[in-house]
Amino acid sequence: MDIKDKVIIITGASSGIGEATALKLATEGATVVLSARRKDKLNELKKTIETKGGKALVVIADVTKKADMEKLVAKTLEEYGTVHILINNAGLMPLSFVEKLKTDEWEKMVDVNIKGVLNGVAAVLPTLIKNKQGHIVNISSTAAYQYFPGGAVYCATKVAVKMFSEGLRQELAPKYGICVTSIEPGAVATDLMNTITDEDVLDTLAEMQKMTMLEPEDIAEAIYYALTQPSRVNINDVYIMPTEQQ
Ligand code: NDP
């Protein structure tokens, strides 16, 4: 499938994987709708995309708020008339050991990493069903398969994203031609670790951070691959590890 002129909503587009994916897809001719909470970062990215001849719209939205996600889709429809693809990328990873009972951080992860994905899907689905085509890409993680220190809750959220993706695919792909892909990266060099407040986890992860991680652009390429297959092909999962990661 050619993504030229496809309208693609990307959550968490203000940094890391979301930003790199927006740049890649816009460079390949897609119209990208950049969403997150940090307006300045999104406007900067929009400018970069437009300087390169691409098309972008900025819509500020918090994925944990249903009304924001509905507004995100409504603004996209108002501007471009339709939406073809949703990339549910926004996520947080405040890792901590369970015994520390950082329950506010657990809740945040559930709200952003799981409910944020549900809110995105609920907002966009009526349009994709009406179009009888489309693609939903959810960013899960290798954490859906593998526990790592401090990751009990984070890994659980990513298992939920992976299994929700499979449920979506089985319900939507045969009936409506809507493809669903779960992207499962290992360690990627982004700001994701900045939300960790548990010093013991930070100590444990210090060694791991010495390895060469994936770059956000590597994940953007994987997403592009999943999106550009012929319509008969659904890429269910893309599991990507840094060469140096166990
Ligand atoms: P970043 O921290 O660079 O990006 C996270 C993005 O999520 C930001 O754009 C942030 O935007 C957005 N975000 C956070 N909370 C909200 C919210 N409530 N509403 C809307 N947007 C929100 O990290 P990554 O690029 O690494 O993370 C992207 C995804 O990739 C996440 O789902 C993460 O779990 C997953 N992932 C990352 C891996 C890694 O090693 N980096 C490995 C595997 C998966 P803003 O603050 O402006 O709202």
PDB file of C-alpha atoms and ligand atoms in Angstrom:
ATOM      1  CA  MET A   1       0.000   0.000   0.000  1.00  0.00           C
ATOM      2  CA  ASP A   2       1.173   3.499  -0.844  1.00  0.00           C
ATOM      3  CA  ILE A   3       0.955   5.865   2.132  1.00  0.00           C
ATOM      4  CA  LYS A   4       1.135   8.920  -0.119  1.00  0.00           C
ATOM      5  CA  ASP A   5      -1.808  11.182   0.742  1.00  0.00           C
ATOM      6  CA  LYS A   6      -2.946   8.937   3.601  1.00  0.00           C
ATOM      7  CA  VAL A   7      -4.051  10.843   6.715  1.00  0.00           C
ATOM      8  CA  ILE A   8      -2.215   9.486   9.749  1.00  0.00           C
ATOM      9  CA  ILE A   9      -2.800  10.442  13.397  1.00  0.00           C
ATOM     10  CA  ILE A  10       0.228   9.907  15.652  1.00  0.00           C
ATOM     11  CA  THR A  11      -0.050  10.228  19.432  1.00  0.00           C
ATOM     12  CA  GLY A  12       3.058  11.051  21.452  1.00  0.00           C
ATOM     13  CA  ALA A  13       4.486  12.829  18.393  1.00  0.00           C
ATOM     14  CA  SER A  14       6.367  15.418  20.466  1.00  0.00           C
ATOM     15  CA  SER A  15       9.474  13.254  21.004  1.00  0.00           C
ATOM     16  CA  GLY A  16      11.247   9.929  20.485  1.00  0.00           C
ATOM     17  CA  ILE A  17       9.551   7.238  18.420  1.00  0.00           C
ATOM     18  CA  GLY A  18       6.461   9.332  17.643  1.00  0.00           C
ATOM     19  CA  GLU A  19       8.503  12.259  16.361  1.00  0.00           C
ATOM     20  CA  ALA A  20      10.761  10.057  14.195  1.00  0.00           C
ATOM     21  CA  THR A  21       7.728   8.208  12.804  1.00  0.00           C
ATOM     22  CA  ALA A  22       5.926  11.439  11.934  1.00  0.00           C
ATOM     23  CA  LEU A  23       9.013  12.694  10.088  1.00  0.00           C
ATOM     24  CA  LYS A  24       9.449   9.426   8.187  1.00  0.00           C
ATOM     25  CA  LEU A  25       5.792   9.141   7.155  1.00  0.00           C
ATOM     26  CA  ALA A  26       5.549  12.812   6.169  1.00  0.00           C
ATOM     27  CA  THR A  27       8.731  12.448   4.096  1.00  0.00           C
ATOM     28  CA  GLU A  28       7.080   9.498   2.314  1.00  0.00           C
ATOM     29  CA  GLY A  29       4.132  11.732   1.370  1.00  0.00           C
ATOM     30  CA  ALA A  30       1.595  11.082   4.140  1.00  0.00           C
ATOM     31  CA  THR A  31      -0.347  13.874   5.807  1.00  0.00           C
ATOM     32  CA  VAL A  32       0.426  13.618   9.509  1.00  0.00           C
ATOM     33  CA  VAL A  33      -1.651  14.780  12.460  1.00  0.00           C
ATOM     34  CA  LEU A  34       0.777  15.426  15.312  1.00  0.00           C
ATOM     35  CA  SER A  35      -0.668  14.977  18.779  1.00  0.00           C
ATOM     36  CA  ALA A  36       0.691  15.151  22.353  1.00  0.00           C
ATOM     37  CA  ARG A  37       0.536  17.681  25.217  1.00  0.00           C
ATOM     38  CA  ARG A  38       3.670  19.783  24.500  1.00  0.00           C
ATOM     39  CA  LYS A  39       2.566  22.397  21.977  1.00  0.00           C
ATOM     40  CA  ASP A  40       6.000  23.936  21.353  1.00  0.00           C
ATOM     41  CA  LYS A  41       7.603  20.604  20.451  1.00  0.00           C
ATOM     42  CA  LEU A  42       4.735  19.753  18.083  1.00  0.00           C
ATOM     43  CA  ASN A  43       4.847  23.153  16.384  1.00  0.00           C
ATOM     44  CA  GLU A  44       8.610  22.787  15.919  1.00  0.00           C
ATOM     45  CA  LEU A  45       8.093  19.383  14.294  1.00  0.00           C
ATOM     46  CA  LYS A  46       5.311  20.724  12.057  1.00  0.00           C
ATOM     47  CA  LYS A  47       7.703  23.448  10.873  1.00  0.00           C
ATOM     48  CA  THR A  48      10.451  20.896  10.121  1.00  0.00           C
ATOM     49  CA  ILE A  49       8.003  18.747   8.144  1.00  0.00           C
ATOM     50  CA  GLU A  50       6.668  21.730   6.179  1.00  0.00           C
ATOM     51  CA  THR A  51      10.193  22.953   5.412  1.00  0.00           C
ATOM     52  CA  LYS A  52      10.799  19.565   3.777  1.00  0.00           C
ATOM     53  CA  GLY A  53       7.599  19.966   1.717  1.00  0.00           C
ATOM     54  CA  GLY A  54       5.371  17.769   3.896  1.00  0.00           C
ATOM     55  CA  LYS A  55       1.898  18.339   5.372  1.00  0.00           C
ATOM     56  CA  ALA A  56       1.150  18.363   9.108  1.00  0.00           C
ATOM     57  CA  LEU A  57      -1.542  19.462  11.544  1.00  0.00           C
ATOM     58  CA  VAL A  58      -0.989  19.948  15.275  1.00  0.00           C
ATOM     59  CA  VAL A  59      -3.741  18.935  17.721  1.00  0.00           C
ATOM     60  CA  ILE A  60      -3.018  19.088  21.447  1.00  0.00           C
ATOM     61  CA  ALA A  61      -4.569  16.115  23.241  1.00  0.00           C
ATOM     62  CA  ASP A  62      -4.084  14.114  26.411  1.00  0.00           C
ATOM     63  CA  VAL A  63      -4.670  10.445  25.563  1.00  0.00           C
ATOM     64  CA  THR A  64      -6.128   9.768  29.009  1.00  0.00           C
ATOM     65  CA  LYS A  65      -9.052  12.100  28.231  1.00  0.00           C
ATOM     66  CA  LYS A  66     -11.747  10.617  26.012  1.00  0.00           C
ATOM     67  CA  ALA A  67     -12.997  14.060  25.017  1.00  0.00           C
ATOM     68  CA  ASP A  68      -9.481  15.080  23.864  1.00  0.00           C
ATOM     69  CA  MET A  69      -9.206  11.997  21.659  1.00  0.00           C
ATOM     70  CA  GLU A  70     -12.655  12.656  20.184  1.00  0.00           C
ATOM     71  CA  LYS A  71     -11.607  16.250  19.498  1.00  0.00           C
ATOM     72  CA  LEU A  72      -8.381  14.992  17.864  1.00  0.00           C
ATOM     73  CA  VAL A  73     -10.339  12.893  15.388  1.00  0.00           C
ATOM     74  CA  ALA A  74     -12.992  15.612  14.870  1.00  0.00           C
ATOM     75  CA  LYS A  75     -10.300  18.194  13.999  1.00  0.00           C
ATOM     76  CA  THR A  76      -8.666  15.746  11.608  1.00  0.00           C
ATOM     77  CA  LEU A  77     -11.988  15.127   9.856  1.00  0.00           C
ATOM     78  CA  GLU A  78     -12.702  18.847   9.714  1.00  0.00           C
ATOM     79  CA  GLU A  79      -9.307  19.559   8.114  1.00  0.00           C
ATOM     80  CA  TYR A  80      -8.845  16.558   5.812  1.00  0.00           C
ATOM     81  CA  GLY A  81     -12.288  14.881   5.531  1.00  0.00           C
ATOM     82  CA  THR A  82     -11.118  11.477   6.701  1.00  0.00           C
ATOM     83  CA  VAL A  83      -8.489   9.503   8.602  1.00  0.00           C
ATOM     84  CA  HIS A  84      -6.819   6.329   7.355  1.00  0.00           C
ATOM     85  CA  ILE A  85      -4.323   5.336  10.049  1.00  0.00           C
ATOM     86  CA  LEU A  86      -3.925   5.756  13.822  1.00  0.00           C
ATOM     87  CA  ILE A  87      -0.588   5.208  15.549  1.00  0.00           C
ATOM     88  CA  ASN A  88      -1.138   4.789  19.301  1.00  0.00           C
ATOM     89  CA  ASN A  89       2.366   5.624  20.471  1.00  0.00           C
ATOM     90  CA  ALA A  90       2.025   7.821  23.604  1.00  0.00           C
ATOM     91  CA  GLY A  91       3.412   6.038  26.650  1.00  0.00           C
ATOM     92  CA  LEU A  92       5.179   6.352  29.991  1.00  0.00           C
ATOM     93  CA  MET A  93       7.644   4.100  31.807  1.00  0.00           C
ATOM     94  CA  PRO A  94       8.125   5.137  35.455  1.00  0.00           C
ATOM     95  CA  LEU A  95       9.619   1.775  36.450  1.00  0.00           C
ATOM     96  CA  SER A  96       9.681   0.897  40.152  1.00  0.00           C
ATOM     97  CA  PHE A  97       9.928  -2.155  42.372  1.00  0.00           C
ATOM     98  CA  VAL A  98       6.435  -3.213  43.484  1.00  0.00           C
ATOM     99  CA  GLU A  99       7.289  -3.119  47.213  1.00  0.00           C
ATOM    100  CA  LYS A 100       7.812   0.676  46.939  1.00  0.00           C
ATOM    101  CA  LEU A 101       4.065   0.985  46.318  1.00  0.00           C
ATOM    102  CA  LYS A 102       4.352   3.912  43.923  1.00  0.00           C
ATOM    103  CA  THR A 103       0.665   3.500  43.223  1.00  0.00           C
ATOM    104  CA  ASP A 104       0.237   6.931  41.594  1.00  0.00           C
ATOM    105  CA  GLU A 105       2.831   5.927  39.006  1.00  0.00           C
ATOM    106  CA  TRP A 106       1.098   2.548  38.462  1.00  0.00           C
ATOM    107  CA  GLU A 107      -2.158   4.370  37.797  1.00  0.00           C
ATOM    108  CA  LYS A 108      -0.520   6.813  35.402  1.00  0.00           C
ATOM    109  CA  MET A 109       0.923   3.920  33.393  1.00  0.00           C
ATOM    110  CA  VAL A 110      -2.439   2.177  33.222  1.00  0.00           C
ATOM    111  CA  ASP A 111      -4.137   5.440  32.233  1.00  0.00           C
ATOM    112  CA  VAL A 112      -1.679   6.418  29.486  1.00  0.00           C
ATOM    113  CA  ASN A 113      -0.366   3.072  28.220  1.00  0.00           C
ATOM    114  CA  ILE A 114      -3.657   1.132  28.272  1.00  0.00           C
ATOM    115  CA  LYS A 115      -6.602   3.513  28.530  1.00  0.00           C
ATOM    116  CA  GLY A 116      -4.897   5.959  26.149  1.00  0.00           C
ATOM    117  CA  VAL A 117      -4.809   3.255  23.480  1.00  0.00           C
ATOM    118  CA  LEU A 118      -8.465   2.356  24.112  1.00  0.00           C
ATOM    119  CA  ASN A 119      -9.476   6.023  23.882  1.00  0.00           C
ATOM    120  CA  GLY A 120      -7.617   6.408  20.578  1.00  0.00           C
ATOM    121  CA  VAL A 121      -9.226   3.329  19.080  1.00  0.00           C
ATOM    122  CA  ALA A 122     -12.716   4.312  20.260  1.00  0.00           C
ATOM    123  CA  ALA A 123     -12.360   7.769  18.713  1.00  0.00           C
ATOM    124  CA  VAL A 124     -11.125   6.645  15.302  1.00  0.00           C
ATOM    125  CA  LEU A 125     -13.003   3.390  14.780  1.00  0.00           C
ATOM    126  CA  PRO A 126     -16.344   4.752  13.482  1.00  0.00           C
ATOM    127  CA  THR A 127     -14.467   6.438  10.601  1.00  0.00           C
ATOM    128  CA  LEU A 128     -12.364   3.363   9.753  1.00  0.00           C
ATOM    129  CA  ILE A 129     -15.454   1.117   9.841  1.00  0.00           C
ATOM    130  CA  LYS A 130     -17.345   3.546   7.601  1.00  0.00           C
ATOM    131  CA  ASN A 131     -14.382   3.564   5.175  1.00  0.00           C
ATOM    132  CA  LYS A 132     -14.111  -0.258   5.333  1.00  0.00           C
ATOM    133  CA  GLN A 133     -10.345   0.128   5.457  1.00  0.00           C
ATOM    134  CA  GLY A 134      -7.603   1.511   7.656  1.00  0.00           C
ATOM    135  CA  HIS A 135      -4.738   0.553   9.911  1.00  0.00           C
ATOM    136  CA  ILE A 136      -4.210   0.802  13.662  1.00  0.00           C
ATOM    137  CA  VAL A 137      -0.625   0.564  14.922  1.00  0.00           C
ATOM    138  CA  ASN A 138      -0.130   0.146  18.666  1.00  0.00           C
ATOM    139  CA  ILE A 139       3.288   0.546  20.267  1.00  0.00           C
ATOM    140  CA  SER A 140       3.702  -2.330  22.695  1.00  0.00           C
ATOM    141  CA  SER A 141       7.205  -3.495  23.675  1.00  0.00           C
ATOM    142  CA  THR A 142       9.445  -6.521  24.108  1.00  0.00           C
ATOM    143  CA  ALA A 143       8.305  -5.908  27.713  1.00  0.00           C
ATOM    144  CA  ALA A 144       5.140  -7.756  26.644  1.00  0.00           C
ATOM    145  CA  TYR A 145       7.251 -10.943  26.588  1.00  0.00           C
ATOM    146  CA  GLN A 146      10.048 -10.293  29.043  1.00  0.00           C
ATOM    147  CA  TYR A 147      10.071  -8.888  32.590  1.00  0.00           C
ATOM    148  CA  PHE A 148      12.903  -6.502  33.476  1.00  0.00           C
ATOM    149  CA  PRO A 149      13.787  -4.938  36.878  1.00  0.00           C
ATOM    150  CA  GLY A 150      11.072  -2.587  38.101  1.00  0.00           C
ATOM    151  CA  GLY A 151       8.867  -3.475  35.148  1.00  0.00           C
ATOM    152  CA  ALA A 152       6.038  -5.440  36.785  1.00  0.00           C
ATOM    153  CA  VAL A 153       3.365  -2.827  36.030  1.00  0.00           C
ATOM    154  CA  TYR A 154       4.927  -1.439  32.825  1.00  0.00           C
ATOM    155  CA  CYS A 155       5.304  -4.942  31.352  1.00  0.00           C
ATOM    156  CA  ALA A 156       1.681  -5.686  32.294  1.00  0.00           C
ATOM    157  CA  THR A 157       0.513  -2.582  30.392  1.00  0.00           C
ATOM    158  CA  LYS A 158       2.434  -3.666  27.308  1.00  0.00           C
ATOM    159  CA  VAL A 159       0.990  -7.205  27.480  1.00  0.00           C
ATOM    160  CA  ALA A 160      -2.429  -5.546  27.520  1.00  0.00           C
ATOM    161  CA  VAL A 161      -1.574  -3.483  24.432  1.00  0.00           C
ATOM    162  CA  LYS A 162      -0.292  -6.547  22.584  1.00  0.00           C
ATOM    163  CA  MET A 163      -3.353  -8.678  23.407  1.00  0.00           C
ATOM    164  CA  PHE A 164      -5.783  -5.830  22.693  1.00  0.00           C
ATOM    165  CA  SER A 165      -4.103  -5.492  19.285  1.00  0.00           C
ATOM    166  CA  GLU A 166      -4.658  -9.173  18.559  1.00  0.00           C
ATOM    167  CA  GLY A 167      -8.317  -8.933  19.621  1.00  0.00           C
ATOM    168  CA  LEU A 168      -8.795  -5.872  17.440  1.00  0.00           C
ATOM    169  CA  ARG A 169      -7.190  -7.614  14.473  1.00  0.00           C
ATOM    170  CA  GLN A 170      -9.381 -10.683  14.776  1.00  0.00           C
ATOM    171  CA  GLU A 171     -12.548  -8.604  15.088  1.00  0.00           C
ATOM    172  CA  LEU A 172     -11.758  -5.902  12.519  1.00  0.00           C
ATOM    173  CA  ALA A 173      -9.465  -7.250   9.811  1.00  0.00           C
ATOM    174  CA  PRO A 174     -11.666  -9.980   8.268  1.00  0.00           C
ATOM    175  CA  LYS A 175     -14.902  -7.997   8.671  1.00  0.00           C
ATOM    176  CA  TYR A 176     -13.814  -4.479   7.678  1.00  0.00           C
ATOM    177  CA  GLY A 177     -10.359  -4.774   6.102  1.00  0.00           C
ATOM    178  CA  ILE A 178      -8.855  -2.790   8.973  1.00  0.00           C
ATOM    179  CA  CYS A 179      -5.283  -3.962   9.642  1.00  0.00           C
ATOM    180  CA  VAL A 180      -3.801  -3.974  13.147  1.00  0.00           C
ATOM    181  CA  THR A 181      -0.125  -4.135  14.085  1.00  0.00           C
ATOM    182  CA  SER A 182       1.620  -4.355  17.437  1.00  0.00           C
ATOM    183  CA  ILE A 183       5.160  -2.922  17.378  1.00  0.00           C
ATOM    184  CA  GLU A 184       7.413  -4.430  20.038  1.00  0.00           C
ATOM    185  CA  PRO A 185      10.757  -2.663  20.429  1.00  0.00           C
ATOM    186  CA  GLY A 186      13.561  -3.418  22.867  1.00  0.00           C
ATOM    187  CA  ALA A 187      15.539  -0.489  24.283  1.00  0.00           C
ATOM    188  CA  VAL A 188      15.316   2.655  22.147  1.00  0.00           C
ATOM    189  CA  ALA A 189      17.347   5.813  22.868  1.00  0.00           C
ATOM    190  CA  THR A 190      14.583   8.277  23.828  1.00  0.00           C
ATOM    191  CA  ASP A 191      13.453  10.294  26.867  1.00  0.00           C
ATOM    192  CA  LEU A 192      11.316   7.383  28.127  1.00  0.00           C
ATOM    193  CA  MET A 193      13.534   6.605  31.108  1.00  0.00           C
ATOM    194  CA  ASN A 194      13.297  10.187  32.402  1.00  0.00           C
ATOM    195  CA  THR A 195      10.087   9.374  34.269  1.00  0.00           C
ATOM    196  CA  ILE A 196      11.796   6.797  36.554  1.00  0.00           C
ATOM    197  CA  THR A 197      11.896   7.973  40.194  1.00  0.00           C
ATOM    198  CA  ASP A 198      12.938   4.704  41.894  1.00  0.00           C
ATOM    199  CA  GLU A 199      16.704   5.089  42.588  1.00  0.00           C
ATOM    200  CA  ASP A 200      17.168   1.327  42.938  1.00  0.00           C
ATOM    201  CA  VAL A 201      15.775   0.768  39.450  1.00  0.00           C
ATOM    202  CA  LEU A 202      18.003   3.527  38.053  1.00  0.00           C
ATOM    203  CA  ASP A 203      21.051   1.813  39.592  1.00  0.00           C
ATOM    204  CA  THR A 204      20.041  -1.524  38.073  1.00  0.00           C
ATOM    205  CA  LEU A 205      19.484   0.007  34.632  1.00  0.00           C
ATOM    206  CA  ALA A 206      22.740   1.996  34.575  1.00  0.00           C
ATOM    207  CA  GLU A 207      24.676  -0.988  33.164  1.00  0.00           C
ATOM    208  CA  MET A 208      22.084  -1.627  30.462  1.00  0.00           C
ATOM    209  CA  GLN A 209      22.271   1.975  29.294  1.00  0.00           C
ATOM    210  CA  LYS A 210      25.917   1.465  28.308  1.00  0.00           C
ATOM    211  CA  MET A 211      24.881  -0.704  25.339  1.00  0.00           C
ATOM    212  CA  THR A 212      24.102   0.630  21.881  1.00  0.00           C
ATOM    213  CA  MET A 213      20.352   1.042  21.834  1.00  0.00           C
ATOM    214  CA  LEU A 214      17.997   1.240  18.874  1.00  0.00           C
ATOM    215  CA  GLU A 215      17.341   4.710  17.461  1.00  0.00           C
ATOM    216  CA  PRO A 216      13.772   6.041  17.139  1.00  0.00           C
ATOM    217  CA  GLU A 217      14.291   6.037  13.354  1.00  0.00           C
ATOM    218  CA  ASP A 218      14.700   2.229  13.443  1.00  0.00           C
ATOM    219  CA  ILE A 219      11.187   1.925  14.841  1.00  0.00           C
ATOM    220  CA  ALA A 220       9.856   4.443  12.317  1.00  0.00           C
ATOM    221  CA  GLU A 221      11.197   2.155   9.550  1.00  0.00           C
ATOM    222  CA  ALA A 222       9.424  -0.855  11.102  1.00  0.00           C
ATOM    223  CA  ILE A 223       6.140   1.059  11.238  1.00  0.00           C
ATOM    224  CA  TYR A 224       6.592   2.170   7.628  1.00  0.00           C
ATOM    225  CA  TYR A 225       7.166  -1.477   6.640  1.00  0.00           C
ATOM    226  CA  ALA A 226       3.968  -2.594   8.396  1.00  0.00           C
ATOM    227  CA  LEU A 227       1.945   0.196   6.781  1.00  0.00           C
ATOM    228  CA  THR A 228       3.136  -0.336   3.215  1.00  0.00           C
ATOM    229  CA  GLN A 229       2.210  -3.986   2.666  1.00  0.00           C
ATOM    230  CA  PRO A 230      -0.415  -4.977   0.071  1.00  0.00           C
ATOM    231  CA  SER A 231      -3.967  -4.905   1.519  1.00  0.00           C
ATOM    232  CA  ARG A 232      -4.035  -8.736   1.685  1.00  0.00           C
ATOM    233  CA  VAL A 233      -1.160  -8.661   4.221  1.00  0.00           C
ATOM    234  CA  ASN A 234      -1.560  -7.905   7.940  1.00  0.00           C
ATOM    235  CA  ILE A 235       1.716  -7.586   9.843  1.00  0.00           C
ATOM    236  CA  ASN A 236       0.570  -8.688  13.316  1.00  0.00           C
ATOM    237  CA  ASP A 237       3.733  -8.061  15.339  1.00  0.00           C
ATOM    238  CA  VAL A 238       7.114  -6.514  14.735  1.00  0.00           C
ATOM    239  CA  TYR A 239       9.600  -7.531  17.454  1.00  0.00           C
ATOM    240  CA  ILE A 240      12.847  -5.559  17.299  1.00  0.00           C
ATOM    241  CA  MET A 241      15.851  -5.855  19.612  1.00  0.00           C
ATOM    242  CA  PRO A 242      19.104  -3.930  19.742  1.00  0.00           C
ATOM    243  CA  THR A 243      21.830  -6.336  18.652  1.00  0.00           C
ATOM    244  CA  GLU A 244      23.538  -5.976  22.041  1.00  0.00           C
ATOM    245  CA  GLN A 245      20.402  -6.545  24.168  1.00  0.00           C
ATOM    246  CA  GLN A 246      19.814  -9.982  25.718  1.00  0.00           C
TER     247      GLN A 246
HETATM  248  P1  NDP B   1       9.271   9.521  24.800  1.00  0.00           P
HETATM  249  O1  NDP B   1       9.289   9.823  26.239  1.00  0.00           O
HETATM  250  O2  NDP B   1      10.279  10.158  23.905  1.00  0.00           O
HETATM  251  O3  NDP B   1       7.826   9.827  24.188  1.00  0.00           O
HETATM  252  C1  NDP B   1       6.636   9.623  24.900  1.00  0.00           C
HETATM  253  C2  NDP B   1       5.555  10.411  24.198  1.00  0.00           C
HETATM  254  O4  NDP B   1       4.308  10.145  24.876  1.00  0.00           O
HETATM  255  C3  NDP B   1       5.793  11.906  24.256  1.00  0.00           C
HETATM  256  O5  NDP B   1       5.588  12.443  22.975  1.00  0.00           O
HETATM  257  C4  NDP B   1       4.730  12.403  25.232  1.00  0.00           C
HETATM  258  O6  NDP B   1       4.273  13.696  24.818  1.00  0.00           O
HETATM  259  C5  NDP B   1       3.630  11.373  25.036  1.00  0.00           C
HETATM  260  N1  NDP B   1       2.717  11.320  26.164  1.00  0.00           N
HETATM  261  C6  NDP B   1       2.976  10.949  27.435  1.00  0.00           C
HETATM  262  N2  NDP B   1       1.877  11.067  28.196  1.00  0.00           N
HETATM  263  C7  NDP B   1       0.894  11.515  27.378  1.00  0.00           C
HETATM  264  C8  NDP B   1      -0.466  11.836  27.559  1.00  0.00           C
HETATM  265  N3  NDP B   1      -1.081  11.721  28.746  1.00  0.00           N
HETATM  266  N4  NDP B   1      -1.185  12.269  26.499  1.00  0.00           N
HETATM  267  C9  NDP B   1      -0.589  12.397  25.280  1.00  0.00           C
HETATM  268  N5  NDP B   1       0.692  12.104  25.051  1.00  0.00           N
HETATM  269  C10 NDP B   1       1.422  11.676  26.086  1.00  0.00           C
HETATM  270  O7  NDP B   1       9.382   7.940  24.697  1.00  0.00           O
HETATM  271  P2  NDP B   1       9.355   6.897  23.490  1.00  0.00           P
HETATM  272  O8  NDP B   1       9.377   7.570  22.191  1.00  0.00           O
HETATM  273  O9  NDP B   1      10.396   5.897  23.794  1.00  0.00           O
HETATM  274  O10 NDP B   1       7.948   6.201  23.740  1.00  0.00           O
HETATM  275  C11 NDP B   1       6.959   6.008  22.755  1.00  0.00           C
HETATM  276  C12 NDP B   1       6.294   4.659  22.959  1.00  0.00           C
HETATM  277  O11 NDP B   1       7.228   3.613  22.721  1.00  0.00           O
HETATM  278  C13 NDP B   1       5.757   4.423  24.362  1.00  0.00           C
HETATM  279  O12 NDP B   1       4.492   3.806  24.285  1.00  0.00           O
HETATM  280  C14 NDP B   1       6.762   3.457  24.966  1.00  0.00           C
HETATM  281  O13 NDP B   1       6.214   2.675  25.992  1.00  0.00           O
HETATM  282  C15 NDP B   1       7.143   2.641  23.744  1.00  0.00           C
HETATM  283  N6  NDP B   1       8.395   1.916  23.827  1.00  0.00           N
HETATM  284  C16 NDP B   1       9.577   2.585  24.059  1.00  0.00           C
HETATM  285  C17 NDP B   1      10.758   1.881  24.186  1.00  0.00           C
HETATM  286  C18 NDP B   1      12.050   2.560  24.517  1.00  0.00           C
HETATM  287  O14 NDP B   1      13.007   1.850  24.875  1.00  0.00           O
HETATM  288  N7  NDP B   1      12.156   3.865  24.391  1.00  0.00           N
HETATM  289  C19 NDP B   1      10.792   0.412  24.022  1.00  0.00           C
HETATM  290  C20 NDP B   1       9.517  -0.174  23.759  1.00  0.00           C
HETATM  291  C21 NDP B   1       8.372   0.557  23.656  1.00  0.00           C
HETATM  292  P3  NDP B   1       3.884  14.931  25.779  1.00  0.00           P
HETATM  293  O15 NDP B   1       4.719  14.818  27.028  1.00  0.00           O
HETATM  294  O16 NDP B   1       4.195  16.130  24.947  1.00  0.00           O
HETATM  295  O17 NDP B   1       2.411  14.764  26.009  1.00  0.00           O
END
